[in-house]
Amino acid sequence: MKPLRTAWYTKASQCCSTVGGFVLAETFPESHSIPLSDGNQIPLLGLGTYGDPRKTPKGTTVECVKLAIDVGYRHFDGALVYFNEHEVGQAISEKIADGTVRREDIFYCGKLWNTFHPPELVRPALERTLQTLKMDYVDLYIVELPMAFKPGEEFYPRDENGKYIYHRTDLCATWEALEACKDAGLVKSLGVSNFNRRQLELLLKKPGLKHKPVSNQIECHPYFTQPKLLEYCRQNDIVVVGYCPLGSSRDASWYATVNLTCPPLLEDELLVSIGKKYNKSSAQVALRFNVQRGVVVIPKSYNPERIKHNFQIFDFSLTEEEMKAIEALNKNIRFVELLMLSRLGFVSKPAERDFTIWMSRVPMCREAGGRRLLPGHEEK
């Protein structure tokens, strides 16, 4: 892996050391944060808050977020379509009220859902999240997917045949509406999720761009390291936030399904053996791997012990040889496959994983030039 030579690296190098071009996060400040290109900071480790609303008992999210704050987490990743933002907001409010944290200590990331892409719906969607959280602003607000569903009350609109109903959208116009939200003080930073290189370029090259995306949230773990997309993001001062950094819990709920053809990441012999060396688990090694290369991780858990366990990754560092060995585990396969994309010709065979072209009916931005690209995959 080439040494980082971007502005991100220049900023990050002021608070960390490197070995062979890899970031060593043990010398980050106590907040374990890295800079965003707009001058704000993002904690390297966050708690993913999604839980199947059909299976997660009421109040579970409140207790887990409160515990996470007590453990040391300051970064929380949520979304309107998780249907639990009210509990996340309640937990944060209670920990502020008891003096554990201040609002400025917390970093909350919310998401613009597919049914709210029309510019006139962007601010109301964000305000809905703010009202639910009982916050004046969110720290990061991201476009969850570079595609839109038919606007309306249904978050997952389908036709009489059960197929998703898509909506022709203009990502550039959506982004301009988000920029207005930032200017209004409703959000500190703007980002995207599941965008590939060309989709990022649509925004970066947009005439009159006022606020560039500071982050791109994508699936990222030792079996899907995303080296090309990661390098492109670094070159453009875009921080990568990795979801499913531990693989997947095999939860087939919500709008995603799990790729069961891939072996469980946490049983990998290399990760297990490295963990034994440091008296750490394979999960902690996998998290440390991404953090050490400057990738923010947001493991999801409602298990109190795992929440504590996942936070204990800042007291050891992997060697350059170990980092390279873990990178070599890359299989270029996903654990999570978005069902809405599979309906559009998404293929699961590893040999077909270029994923360079969408089916033509997926609406995109006005600058797309007719190209439809599967989000979240690096260019081949």
JSON list of N, CA and C in Angstrom, two decimals, residues 206-238:
[
{"chain": "A", "resi": 206, "resn": "LYS", "atom": "N", "xyz": [-19.29, 18.91, -9.86]},
{"chain": "A", "resi": 206, "resn": "LYS", "atom": "CA", "xyz": [-20.51, 19.68, -10.08]},
{"chain": "A", "resi": 206, "resn": "LYS", "atom": "C", "xyz": [-20.21, 21.18, -10.14]},
{"chain": "A", "resi": 207, "resn": "PRO", "atom": "N", "xyz": [-20.67, 21.85, -11.18]},
{"chain": "A", "resi": 207, "resn": "PRO", "atom": "CA", "xyz": [-20.46, 23.31, -11.25]},
{"chain": "A", "resi": 207, "resn": "PRO", "atom": "C", "xyz": [-21.05, 23.99, -10.02]},
{"chain": "A", "resi": 208, "resn": "GLY", "atom": "N", "xyz": [-20.29, 24.88, -9.44]},
{"chain": "A", "resi": 208, "resn": "GLY", "atom": "CA", "xyz": [-20.79, 25.63, -8.30]},
{"chain": "A", "resi": 208, "resn": "GLY", "atom": "C", "xyz": [-20.82, 24.87, -6.99]},
{"chain": "A", "resi": 209, "resn": "LEU", "atom": "N", "xyz": [-20.08, 23.75, -6.92]},
{"chain": "A", "resi": 209, "resn": "LEU", "atom": "CA", "xyz": [-20.05, 22.97, -5.68]},
{"chain": "A", "resi": 209, "resn": "LEU", "atom": "C", "xyz": [-19.62, 23.86, -4.51]},
{"chain": "A", "resi": 210, "resn": "LYS", "atom": "N", "xyz": [-20.41, 23.87, -3.47]},
{"chain": "A", "resi": 210, "resn": "LYS", "atom": "CA", "xyz": [-20.14, 24.74, -2.33]},
{"chain": "A", "resi": 210, "resn": "LYS", "atom": "C", "xyz": [-19.52, 23.97, -1.18]},
{"chain": "A", "resi": 211, "resn": "HIS", "atom": "N", "xyz": [-20.06, 22.78, -0.91]},
{"chain": "A", "resi": 211, "resn": "HIS", "atom": "CA", "xyz": [-19.56, 21.94, 0.17]},
{"chain": "A", "resi": 211, "resn": "HIS", "atom": "C", "xyz": [-19.35, 20.54, -0.37]},
{"chain": "A", "resi": 212, "resn": "LYS", "atom": "N", "xyz": [-18.11, 20.09, -0.41]},
{"chain": "A", "resi": 212, "resn": "LYS", "atom": "CA", "xyz": [-17.81, 18.77, -0.93]},
{"chain": "A", "resi": 212, "resn": "LYS", "atom": "C", "xyz": [-18.15, 17.70, 0.10]},
{"chain": "A", "resi": 213, "resn": "PRO", "atom": "N", "xyz": [-18.43, 16.48, -0.34]},
{"chain": "A", "resi": 213, "resn": "PRO", "atom": "CA", "xyz": [-18.66, 15.40, 0.62]},
{"chain": "A", "resi": 213, "resn": "PRO", "atom": "C", "xyz": [-17.38, 15.10, 1.39]},
{"chain": "A", "resi": 214, "resn": "VAL", "atom": "N", "xyz": [-17.50, 14.99, 2.69]},
{"chain": "A", "resi": 214, "resn": "VAL", "atom": "CA", "xyz": [-16.32, 14.76, 3.54]},
{"chain": "A", "resi": 214, "resn": "VAL", "atom": "C", "xyz": [-16.12, 13.29, 3.85]},
{"chain": "A", "resi": 215, "resn": "SER", "atom": "N", "xyz": [-17.15, 12.46, 3.57]},
{"chain": "A", "resi": 215, "resn": "SER", "atom": "CA", "xyz": [-17.05, 11.04, 3.92]},
{"chain": "A", "resi": 215, "resn": "SER", "atom": "C", "xyz": [-17.85, 10.20, 2.94]},
{"chain": "A", "resi": 216, "resn": "ASN", "atom": "N", "xyz": [-17.50, 8.93, 2.86]},
{"chain": "A", "resi": 216, "resn": "ASN", "atom": "CA", "xyz": [-18.21, 7.95, 2.04]},
{"chain": "A", "resi": 216, "resn": "ASN", "atom": "C", "xyz": [-18.33, 6.68, 2.88]},
{"chain": "A", "resi": 217, "resn": "GLN", "atom": "N", "xyz": [-19.54, 6.32, 3.25]},
{"chain": "A", "resi": 217, "resn": "GLN", "atom": "CA", "xyz": [-19.77, 5.14, 4.08]},
{"chain": "A", "resi": 217, "resn": "GLN", "atom": "C", "xyz": [-20.02, 3.94, 3.18]},
{"chain": "A", "resi": 218, "resn": "ILE", "atom": "N", "xyz": [-19.16, 2.93, 3.28]},
{"chain": "A", "resi": 218, "resn": "ILE", "atom": "CA", "xyz": [-19.22, 1.76, 2.41]},
{"chain": "A", "resi": 218, "resn": "ILE", "atom": "C", "xyz": [-18.89, 0.51, 3.24]},
{"chain": "A", "resi": 219, "resn": "GLU", "atom": "N", "xyz": [-19.26, -0.65, 2.71]},
{"chain": "A", "resi": 219, "resn": "GLU", "atom": "CA", "xyz": [-18.85, -1.88, 3.36]},
{"chain": "A", "resi": 219, "resn": "GLU", "atom": "C", "xyz": [-17.34, -2.03, 3.24]},
{"chain": "A", "resi": 220, "resn": "CYS", "atom": "N", "xyz": [-16.68, -2.32, 4.35]},
{"chain": "A", "resi": 220, "resn": "CYS", "atom": "CA", "xyz": [-15.22, -2.37, 4.33]},
{"chain": "A", "resi": 220, "resn": "CYS", "atom": "C", "xyz": [-14.72, -3.23, 5.49]},
{"chain": "A", "resi": 221, "resn": "HIS", "atom": "N", "xyz": [-13.98, -4.28, 5.16]},
{"chain": "A", "resi": 221, "resn": "HIS", "atom": "CA", "xyz": [-13.45, -5.21, 6.15]},
{"chain": "A", "resi": 221, "resn": "HIS", "atom": "C", "xyz": [-12.34, -6.02, 5.50]},
{"chain": "A", "resi": 222, "resn": "PRO", "atom": "N", "xyz": [-11.63, -6.87, 6.21]},
{"chain": "A", "resi": 222, "resn": "PRO", "atom": "CA", "xyz": [-10.49, -7.58, 5.62]},
{"chain": "A", "resi": 222, "resn": "PRO", "atom": "C", "xyz": [-10.81, -8.44, 4.41]},
{"chain": "A", "resi": 223, "resn": "TYR", "atom": "N", "xyz": [-12.06, -8.87, 4.24]},
{"chain": "A", "resi": 223, "resn": "TYR", "atom": "CA", "xyz": [-12.43, -9.64, 3.05]},
{"chain": "A", "resi": 223, "resn": "TYR", "atom": "C", "xyz": [-12.91, -8.75, 1.91]},
{"chain": "A", "resi": 224, "resn": "PHE", "atom": "N", "xyz": [-13.06, -7.46, 2.17]},
{"chain": "A", "resi": 224, "resn": "PHE", "atom": "CA", "xyz": [-13.51, -6.50, 1.15]},
{"chain": "A", "resi": 224, "resn": "PHE", "atom": "C", "xyz": [-12.85, -5.16, 1.48]},
{"chain": "A", "resi": 225, "resn": "THR", "atom": "N", "xyz": [-11.57, -5.06, 1.16]},
{"chain": "A", "resi": 225, "resn": "THR", "atom": "CA", "xyz": [-10.75, -3.94, 1.63]},
{"chain": "A", "resi": 225, "resn": "THR", "atom": "C", "xyz": [-10.92, -2.67, 0.80]},
{"chain": "A", "resi": 226, "resn": "GLN", "atom": "N", "xyz": [-11.49, -2.76, -0.39]},
{"chain": "A", "resi": 226, "resn": "GLN", "atom": "CA", "xyz": [-11.78, -1.60, -1.23]},
{"chain": "A", "resi": 226, "resn": "GLN", "atom": "C", "xyz": [-10.54, -0.72, -1.47]},
{"chain": "A", "resi": 227, "resn": "PRO", "atom": "N", "xyz": [-9.40, -1.28, -1.88]},
{"chain": "A", "resi": 227, "resn": "PRO", "atom": "CA", "xyz": [-8.17, -0.48, -1.99]},
{"chain": "A", "resi": 227, "resn": "PRO", "atom": "C", "xyz": [-8.26, 0.66, -2.99]},
{"chain": "A", "resi": 228, "resn": "LYS", "atom": "N", "xyz": [-8.86, 0.44, -4.16]},
{"chain": "A", "resi": 228, "resn": "LYS", "atom": "CA", "xyz": [-8.90, 1.50, -5.17]},
{"chain": "A", "resi": 228, "resn": "LYS", "atom": "C", "xyz": [-9.83, 2.62, -4.77]},
{"chain": "A", "resi": 229, "resn": "LEU", "atom": "N", "xyz": [-11.00, 2.27, -4.25]},
{"chain": "A", "resi": 229, "resn": "LEU", "atom": "CA", "xyz": [-11.93, 3.31, -3.82]},
{"chain": "A", "resi": 229, "resn": "LEU", "atom": "C", "xyz": [-11.38, 4.05, -2.61]},
{"chain": "A", "resi": 230, "resn": "LEU", "atom": "N", "xyz": [-10.73, 3.32, -1.71]},
{"chain": "A", "resi": 230, "resn": "LEU", "atom": "CA", "xyz": [-10.11, 3.96, -0.55]},
{"chain": "A", "resi": 230, "resn": "LEU", "atom": "C", "xyz": [-9.04, 4.96, -0.99]},
{"chain": "A", "resi": 231, "resn": "GLU", "atom": "N", "xyz": [-8.21, 4.57, -1.95]},
{"chain": "A", "resi": 231, "resn": "GLU", "atom": "CA", "xyz": [-7.16, 5.47, -2.43]},
{"chain": "A", "resi": 231, "resn": "GLU", "atom": "C", "xyz": [-7.76, 6.70, -3.10]},
{"chain": "A", "resi": 232, "resn": "TYR", "atom": "N", "xyz": [-8.82, 6.50, -3.90]},
{"chain": "A", "resi": 232, "resn": "TYR", "atom": "CA", "xyz": [-9.47, 7.64, -4.55]},
{"chain": "A", "resi": 232, "resn": "TYR", "atom": "C", "xyz": [-10.03, 8.60, -3.50]},
{"chain": "A", "resi": 233, "resn": "CYS", "atom": "N", "xyz": [-10.66, 8.07, -2.49]},
{"chain": "A", "resi": 233, "resn": "CYS", "atom": "CA", "xyz": [-11.22, 8.93, -1.44]},
{"chain": "A", "resi": 233, "resn": "CYS", "atom": "C", "xyz": [-10.11, 9.69, -0.73]},
{"chain": "A", "resi": 234, "resn": "ARG", "atom": "N", "xyz": [-9.00, 9.03, -0.45]},
{"chain": "A", "resi": 234, "resn": "ARG", "atom": "CA", "xyz": [-7.88, 9.73, 0.19]},
{"chain": "A", "resi": 234, "resn": "ARG", "atom": "C", "xyz": [-7.36, 10.87, -0.68]},
{"chain": "A", "resi": 235, "resn": "GLN", "atom": "N", "xyz": [-7.25, 10.61, -1.97]},
{"chain": "A", "resi": 235, "resn": "GLN", "atom": "CA", "xyz": [-6.76, 11.64, -2.88]},
{"chain": "A", "resi": 235, "resn": "GLN", "atom": "C", "xyz": [-7.67, 12.85, -2.91]},
{"chain": "A", "resi": 236, "resn": "ASN", "atom": "N", "xyz": [-8.93, 12.65, -2.57]},
{"chain": "A", "resi": 236, "resn": "ASN", "atom": "CA", "xyz": [-9.90, 13.75, -2.60]},
{"chain": "A", "resi": 236, "resn": "ASN", "atom": "C", "xyz": [-10.36, 14.17, -1.20]},
{"chain": "A", "resi": 237, "resn": "ASP", "atom": "N", "xyz": [-9.54, 13.82, -0.19]},
{"chain": "A", "resi": 237, "resn": "ASP", "atom": "CA", "xyz": [-9.82, 14.23, 1.19]},
{"chain": "A", "resi": 237, "resn": "ASP", "atom": "C", "xyz": [-11.20, 13.78, 1.67]},
{"chain": "A", "resi": 238, "resn": "ILE", "atom": "N", "xyz": [-11.60, 12.59, 1.26]},
{"chain": "A", "resi": 238, "resn": "ILE", "atom": "CA", "xyz": [-12.87, 12.01, 1.69]},
{"chain": "A", "resi": 238, "resn": "ILE", "atom": "C", "xyz": [-12.56, 10.85, 2.64]}
]
